[in-house]
PDB file of C-alpha atoms and ligand atoms in Angstrom:
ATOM      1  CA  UNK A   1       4.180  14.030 -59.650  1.00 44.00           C
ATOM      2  CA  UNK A   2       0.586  14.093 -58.449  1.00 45.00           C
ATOM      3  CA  UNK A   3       0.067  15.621 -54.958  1.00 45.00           C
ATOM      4  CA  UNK A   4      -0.762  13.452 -52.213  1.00 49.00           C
ATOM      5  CA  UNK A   5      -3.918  13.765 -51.121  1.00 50.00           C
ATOM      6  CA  UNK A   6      -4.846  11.236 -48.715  1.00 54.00           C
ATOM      7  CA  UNK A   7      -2.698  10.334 -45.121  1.00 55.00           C
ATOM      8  CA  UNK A   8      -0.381   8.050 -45.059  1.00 58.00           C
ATOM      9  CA  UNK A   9      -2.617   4.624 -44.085  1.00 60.00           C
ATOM     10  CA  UNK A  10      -2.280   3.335 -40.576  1.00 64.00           C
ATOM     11  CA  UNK A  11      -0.238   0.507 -39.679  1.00 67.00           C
ATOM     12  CA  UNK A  12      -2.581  -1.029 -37.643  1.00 66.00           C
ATOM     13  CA  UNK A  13      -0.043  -4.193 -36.939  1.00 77.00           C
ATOM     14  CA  UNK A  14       1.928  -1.434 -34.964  1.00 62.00           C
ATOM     15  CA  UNK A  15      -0.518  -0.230 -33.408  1.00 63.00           C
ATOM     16  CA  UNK A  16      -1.500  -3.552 -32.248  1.00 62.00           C
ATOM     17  CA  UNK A  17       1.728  -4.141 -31.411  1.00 67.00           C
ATOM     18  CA  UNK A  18       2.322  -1.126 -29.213  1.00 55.00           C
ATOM     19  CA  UNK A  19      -1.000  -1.644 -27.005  1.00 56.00           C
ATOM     20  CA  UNK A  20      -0.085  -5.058 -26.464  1.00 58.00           C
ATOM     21  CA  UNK A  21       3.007  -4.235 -25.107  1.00 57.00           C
ATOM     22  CA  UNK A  22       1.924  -1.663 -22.412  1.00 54.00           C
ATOM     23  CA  UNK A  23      -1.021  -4.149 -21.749  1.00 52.00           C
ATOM     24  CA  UNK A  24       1.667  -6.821 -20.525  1.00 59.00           C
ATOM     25  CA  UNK A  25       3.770  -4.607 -18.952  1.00 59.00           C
ATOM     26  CA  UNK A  26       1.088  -3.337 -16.778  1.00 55.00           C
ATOM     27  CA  UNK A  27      -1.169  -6.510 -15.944  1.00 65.00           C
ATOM     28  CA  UNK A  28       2.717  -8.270 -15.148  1.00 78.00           C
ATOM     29  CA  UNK A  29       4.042  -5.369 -13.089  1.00 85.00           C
ATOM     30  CA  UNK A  30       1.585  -5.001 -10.007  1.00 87.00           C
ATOM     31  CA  UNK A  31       0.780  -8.738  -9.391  1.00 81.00           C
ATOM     32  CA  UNK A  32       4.597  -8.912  -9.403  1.00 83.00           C
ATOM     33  CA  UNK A  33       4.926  -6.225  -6.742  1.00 86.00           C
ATOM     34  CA  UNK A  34       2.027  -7.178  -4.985  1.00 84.00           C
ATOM     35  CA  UNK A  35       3.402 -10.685  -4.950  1.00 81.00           C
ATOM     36  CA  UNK A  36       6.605  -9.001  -3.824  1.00 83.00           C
ATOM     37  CA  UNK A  37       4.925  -7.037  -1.216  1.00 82.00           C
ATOM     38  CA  UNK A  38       2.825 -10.106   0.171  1.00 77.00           C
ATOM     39  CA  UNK A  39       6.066 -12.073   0.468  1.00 76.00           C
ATOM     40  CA  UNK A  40       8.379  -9.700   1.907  1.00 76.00           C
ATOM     41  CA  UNK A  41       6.496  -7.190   3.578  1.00 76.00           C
ATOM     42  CA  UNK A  42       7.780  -4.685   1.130  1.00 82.00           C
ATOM     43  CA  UNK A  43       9.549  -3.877  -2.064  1.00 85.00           C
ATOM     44  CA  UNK A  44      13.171  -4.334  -1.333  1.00 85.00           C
ATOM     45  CA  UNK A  45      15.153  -1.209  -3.791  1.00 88.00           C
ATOM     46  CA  UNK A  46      16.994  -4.344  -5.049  1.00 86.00           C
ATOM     47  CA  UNK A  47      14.385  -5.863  -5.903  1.00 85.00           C
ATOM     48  CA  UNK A  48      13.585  -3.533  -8.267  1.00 88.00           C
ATOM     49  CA  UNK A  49      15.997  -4.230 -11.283  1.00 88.00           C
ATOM     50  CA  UNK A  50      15.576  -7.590 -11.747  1.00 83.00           C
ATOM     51  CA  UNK A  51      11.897  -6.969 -11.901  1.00 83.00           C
ATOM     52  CA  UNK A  52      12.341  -4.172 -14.752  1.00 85.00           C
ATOM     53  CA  UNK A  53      14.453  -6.681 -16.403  1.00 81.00           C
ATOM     54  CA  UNK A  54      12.011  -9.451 -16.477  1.00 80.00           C
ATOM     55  CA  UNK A  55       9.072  -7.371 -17.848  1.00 80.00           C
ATOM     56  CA  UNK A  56      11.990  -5.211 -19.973  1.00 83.00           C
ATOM     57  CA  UNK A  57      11.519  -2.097 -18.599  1.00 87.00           C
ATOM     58  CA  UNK A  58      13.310   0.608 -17.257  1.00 91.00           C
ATOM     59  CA  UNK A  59      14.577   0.395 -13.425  1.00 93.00           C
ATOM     60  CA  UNK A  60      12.902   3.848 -13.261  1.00 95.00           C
ATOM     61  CA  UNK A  61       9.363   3.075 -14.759  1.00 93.00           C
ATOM     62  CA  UNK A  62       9.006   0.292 -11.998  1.00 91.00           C
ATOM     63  CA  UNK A  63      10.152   2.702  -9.268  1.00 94.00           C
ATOM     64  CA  UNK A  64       8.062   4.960 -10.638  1.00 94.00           C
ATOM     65  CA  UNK A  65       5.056   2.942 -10.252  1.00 93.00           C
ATOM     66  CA  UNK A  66       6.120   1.496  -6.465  1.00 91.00           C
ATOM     67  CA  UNK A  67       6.730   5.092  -5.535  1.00 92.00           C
ATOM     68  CA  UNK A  68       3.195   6.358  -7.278  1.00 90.00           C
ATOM     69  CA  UNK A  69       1.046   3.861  -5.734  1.00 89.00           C
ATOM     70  CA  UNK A  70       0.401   4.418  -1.698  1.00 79.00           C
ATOM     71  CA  UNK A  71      -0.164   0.652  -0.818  1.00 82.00           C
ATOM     72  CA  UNK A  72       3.670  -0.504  -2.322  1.00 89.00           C
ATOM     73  CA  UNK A  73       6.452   0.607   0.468  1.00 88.00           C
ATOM     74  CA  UNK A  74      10.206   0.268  -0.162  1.00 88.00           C
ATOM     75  CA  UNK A  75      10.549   0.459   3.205  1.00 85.00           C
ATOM     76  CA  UNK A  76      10.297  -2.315   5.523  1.00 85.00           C
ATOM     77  CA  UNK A  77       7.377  -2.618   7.666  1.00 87.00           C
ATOM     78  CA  UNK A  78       6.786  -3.413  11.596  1.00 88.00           C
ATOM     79  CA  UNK A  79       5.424  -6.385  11.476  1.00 87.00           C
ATOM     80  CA  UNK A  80       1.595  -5.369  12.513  1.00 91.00           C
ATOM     81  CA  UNK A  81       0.855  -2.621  10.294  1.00 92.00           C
ATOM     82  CA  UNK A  82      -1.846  -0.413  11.971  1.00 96.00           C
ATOM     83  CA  UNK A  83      -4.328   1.737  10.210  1.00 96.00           C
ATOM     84  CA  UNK A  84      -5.976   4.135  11.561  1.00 97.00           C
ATOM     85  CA  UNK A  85      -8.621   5.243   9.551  1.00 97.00           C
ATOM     86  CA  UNK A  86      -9.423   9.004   9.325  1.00 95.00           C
ATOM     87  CA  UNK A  87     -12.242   9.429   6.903  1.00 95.00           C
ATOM     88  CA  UNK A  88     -14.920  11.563   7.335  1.00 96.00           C
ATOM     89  CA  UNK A  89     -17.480   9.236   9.187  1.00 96.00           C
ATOM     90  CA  UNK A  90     -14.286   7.779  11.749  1.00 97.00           C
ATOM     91  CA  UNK A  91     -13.696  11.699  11.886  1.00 97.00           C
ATOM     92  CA  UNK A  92     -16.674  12.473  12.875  1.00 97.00           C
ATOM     93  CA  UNK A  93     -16.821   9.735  15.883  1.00 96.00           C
ATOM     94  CA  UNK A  94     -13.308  10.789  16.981  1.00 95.00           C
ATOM     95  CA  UNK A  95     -10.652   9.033  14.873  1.00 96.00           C
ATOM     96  CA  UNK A  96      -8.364  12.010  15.639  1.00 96.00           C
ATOM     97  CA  UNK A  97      -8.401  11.092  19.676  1.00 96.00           C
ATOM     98  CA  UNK A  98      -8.130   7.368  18.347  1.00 97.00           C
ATOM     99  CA  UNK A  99      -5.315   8.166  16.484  1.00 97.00           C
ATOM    100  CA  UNK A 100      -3.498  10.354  19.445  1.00 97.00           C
ATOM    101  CA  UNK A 101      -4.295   7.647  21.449  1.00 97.00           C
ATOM    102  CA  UNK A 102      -1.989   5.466  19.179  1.00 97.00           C
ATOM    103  CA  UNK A 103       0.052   7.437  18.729  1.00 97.00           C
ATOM    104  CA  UNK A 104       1.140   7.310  22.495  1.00 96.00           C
ATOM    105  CA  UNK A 105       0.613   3.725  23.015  1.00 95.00           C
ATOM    106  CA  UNK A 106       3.310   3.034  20.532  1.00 95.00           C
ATOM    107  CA  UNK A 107       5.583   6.390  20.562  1.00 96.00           C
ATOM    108  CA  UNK A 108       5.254   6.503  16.448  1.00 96.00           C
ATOM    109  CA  UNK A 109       4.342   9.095  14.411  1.00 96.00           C
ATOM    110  CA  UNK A 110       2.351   8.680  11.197  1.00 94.00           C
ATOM    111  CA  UNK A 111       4.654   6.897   8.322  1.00 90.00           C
ATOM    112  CA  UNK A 112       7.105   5.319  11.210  1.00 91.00           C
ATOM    113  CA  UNK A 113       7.805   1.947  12.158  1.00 91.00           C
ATOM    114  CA  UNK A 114       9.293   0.999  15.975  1.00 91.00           C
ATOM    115  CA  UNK A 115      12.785   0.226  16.056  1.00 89.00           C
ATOM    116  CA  UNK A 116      12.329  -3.648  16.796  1.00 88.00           C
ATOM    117  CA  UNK A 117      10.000  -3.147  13.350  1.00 87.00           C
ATOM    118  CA  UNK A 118       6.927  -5.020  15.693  1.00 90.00           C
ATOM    119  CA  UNK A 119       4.840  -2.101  14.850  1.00 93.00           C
ATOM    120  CA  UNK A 120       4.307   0.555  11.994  1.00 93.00           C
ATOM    121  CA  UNK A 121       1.717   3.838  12.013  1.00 95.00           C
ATOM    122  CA  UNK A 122      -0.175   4.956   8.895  1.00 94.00           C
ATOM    123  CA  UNK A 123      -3.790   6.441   8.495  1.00 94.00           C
ATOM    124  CA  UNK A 124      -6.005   6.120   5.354  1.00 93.00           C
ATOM    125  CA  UNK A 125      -8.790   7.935   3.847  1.00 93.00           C
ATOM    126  CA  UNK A 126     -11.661   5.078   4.790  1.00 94.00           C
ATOM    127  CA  UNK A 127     -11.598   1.591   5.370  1.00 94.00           C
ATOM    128  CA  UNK A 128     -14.459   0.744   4.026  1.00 94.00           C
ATOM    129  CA  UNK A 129     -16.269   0.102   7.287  1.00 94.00           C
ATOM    130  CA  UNK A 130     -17.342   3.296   8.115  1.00 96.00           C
ATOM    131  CA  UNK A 131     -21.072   2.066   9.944  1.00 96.00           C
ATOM    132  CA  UNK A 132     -17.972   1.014  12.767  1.00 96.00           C
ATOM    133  CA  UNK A 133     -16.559   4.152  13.209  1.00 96.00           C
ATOM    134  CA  UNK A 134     -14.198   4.628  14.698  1.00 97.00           C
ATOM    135  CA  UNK A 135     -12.064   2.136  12.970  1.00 97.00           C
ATOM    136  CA  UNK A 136      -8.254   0.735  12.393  1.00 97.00           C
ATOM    137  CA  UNK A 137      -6.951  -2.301  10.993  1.00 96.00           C
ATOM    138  CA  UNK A 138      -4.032  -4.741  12.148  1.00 95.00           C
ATOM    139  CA  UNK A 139      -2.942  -6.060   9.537  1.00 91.00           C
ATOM    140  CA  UNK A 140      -5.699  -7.846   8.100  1.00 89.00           C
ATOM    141  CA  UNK A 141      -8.294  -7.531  11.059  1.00 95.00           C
ATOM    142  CA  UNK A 142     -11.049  -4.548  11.610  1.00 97.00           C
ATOM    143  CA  UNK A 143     -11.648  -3.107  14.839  1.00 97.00           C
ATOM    144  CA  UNK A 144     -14.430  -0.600  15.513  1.00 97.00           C
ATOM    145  CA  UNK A 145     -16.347   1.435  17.766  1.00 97.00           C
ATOM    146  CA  UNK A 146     -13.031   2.137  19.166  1.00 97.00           C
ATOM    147  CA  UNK A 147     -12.524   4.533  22.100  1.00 96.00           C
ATOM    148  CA  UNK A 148      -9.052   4.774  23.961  1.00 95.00           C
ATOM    149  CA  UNK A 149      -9.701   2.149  26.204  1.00 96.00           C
ATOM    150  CA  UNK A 150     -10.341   0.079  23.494  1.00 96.00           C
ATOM    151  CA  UNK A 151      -7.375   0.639  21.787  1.00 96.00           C
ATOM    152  CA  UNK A 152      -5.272  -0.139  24.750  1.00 96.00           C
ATOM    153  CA  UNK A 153      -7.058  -3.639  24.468  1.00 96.00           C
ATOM    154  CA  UNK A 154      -6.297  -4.431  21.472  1.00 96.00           C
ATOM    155  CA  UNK A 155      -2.671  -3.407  21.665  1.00 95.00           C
ATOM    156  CA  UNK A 156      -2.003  -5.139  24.831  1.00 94.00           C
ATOM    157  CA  UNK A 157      -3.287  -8.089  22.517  1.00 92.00           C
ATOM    158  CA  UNK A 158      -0.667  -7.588  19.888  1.00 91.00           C
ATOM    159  CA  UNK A 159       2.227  -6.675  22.455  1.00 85.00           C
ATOM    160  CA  UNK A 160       0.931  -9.880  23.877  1.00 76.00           C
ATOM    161  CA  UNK A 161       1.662 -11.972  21.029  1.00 71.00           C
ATOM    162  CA  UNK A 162       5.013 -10.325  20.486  1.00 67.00           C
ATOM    163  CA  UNK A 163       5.908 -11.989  23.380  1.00 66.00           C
ATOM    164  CA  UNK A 164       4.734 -15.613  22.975  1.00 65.00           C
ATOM    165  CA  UNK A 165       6.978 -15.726  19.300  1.00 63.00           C
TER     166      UNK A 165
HETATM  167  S1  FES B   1     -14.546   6.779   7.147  1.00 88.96           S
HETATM  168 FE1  FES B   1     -13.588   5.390   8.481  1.00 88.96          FE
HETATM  169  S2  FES B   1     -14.155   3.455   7.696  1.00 88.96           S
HETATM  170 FE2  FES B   1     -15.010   4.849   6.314  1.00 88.96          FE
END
């Protein structure tokens, strides 16, 4: 029998077939969890099987991704969620007193959420807004040029509301 002397040709169908696959699976997973996310104000750990079974995946490739990506939580949130940015330009204007300042106002630490869930901590890299520095979000809504007294403003604003629901 004559050697063999080219490769074995590729199945390109397969191929095809195979990108397609991981294309779906990954275009479908994080609108679903976003949609999650936006709904709930979290991923819910139940939540997370029957999403791997409608895209077919494995409970532990969709954890995987909620766990990998910072904006997903499976924890539930307060419900303002502050950010405190602490980029370099906020960090140079003071985000660190900002963030101490916070950090009193509400008695959390970075990562925690009260225990009436009204209001939850985190800091991030930039917000995009650094010509305001200092900044934080709430929620959806910037605030800048902060200094303490500032903050206590805008807090008193969202305590405020907490009590007119
Ligand atoms: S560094 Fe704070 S908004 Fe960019």
């Amino acid at each position: 029998m004559e050697p063999n002397s080219s490769p074995k040709p590729i199945d390109w169908n397969q191929v095809n077939a195979i990108i397609e696959e991981h294309r779906t699976r990954k275009w479908s997973l994080i609108p679903m969890l976003q949609a999650v996310q936006e709904a709930i104000g979290y991923i819910p750990p139940e939540a997370i099987e029957p999403i791997a079974d409608a895209l077919n995946m494995a409970p532990a490739e969709v954890q995987g991704v909620v766990t990998f990506y910072a904006g997903f939580s499976l924890k539930p949130k307060g419900k303002c969620v502050l950010k405190v940015c602490r980029g370099t330009a906020c960090h140079v204007k003071g985000s660190r007193s900002i963030l101490r300042h916070v950090k009193n106002e509400l008695q959390l630490e970075e990562g925690e959420t009260s225990p009436d869930y009204q209001f939850s901590l985190e800091t991030v890299a930039c917000l995009g807004a650094c010509f305001l520095a200092p900044t934080m979000m709430v929620n959806r809504d910037y605030y800048g040029k902060l200094n303490p007294a500032k903050v206590t403003s805008v807090l008193g604003q969202y305590r405020k509301n907490r009590e007119d629901d």
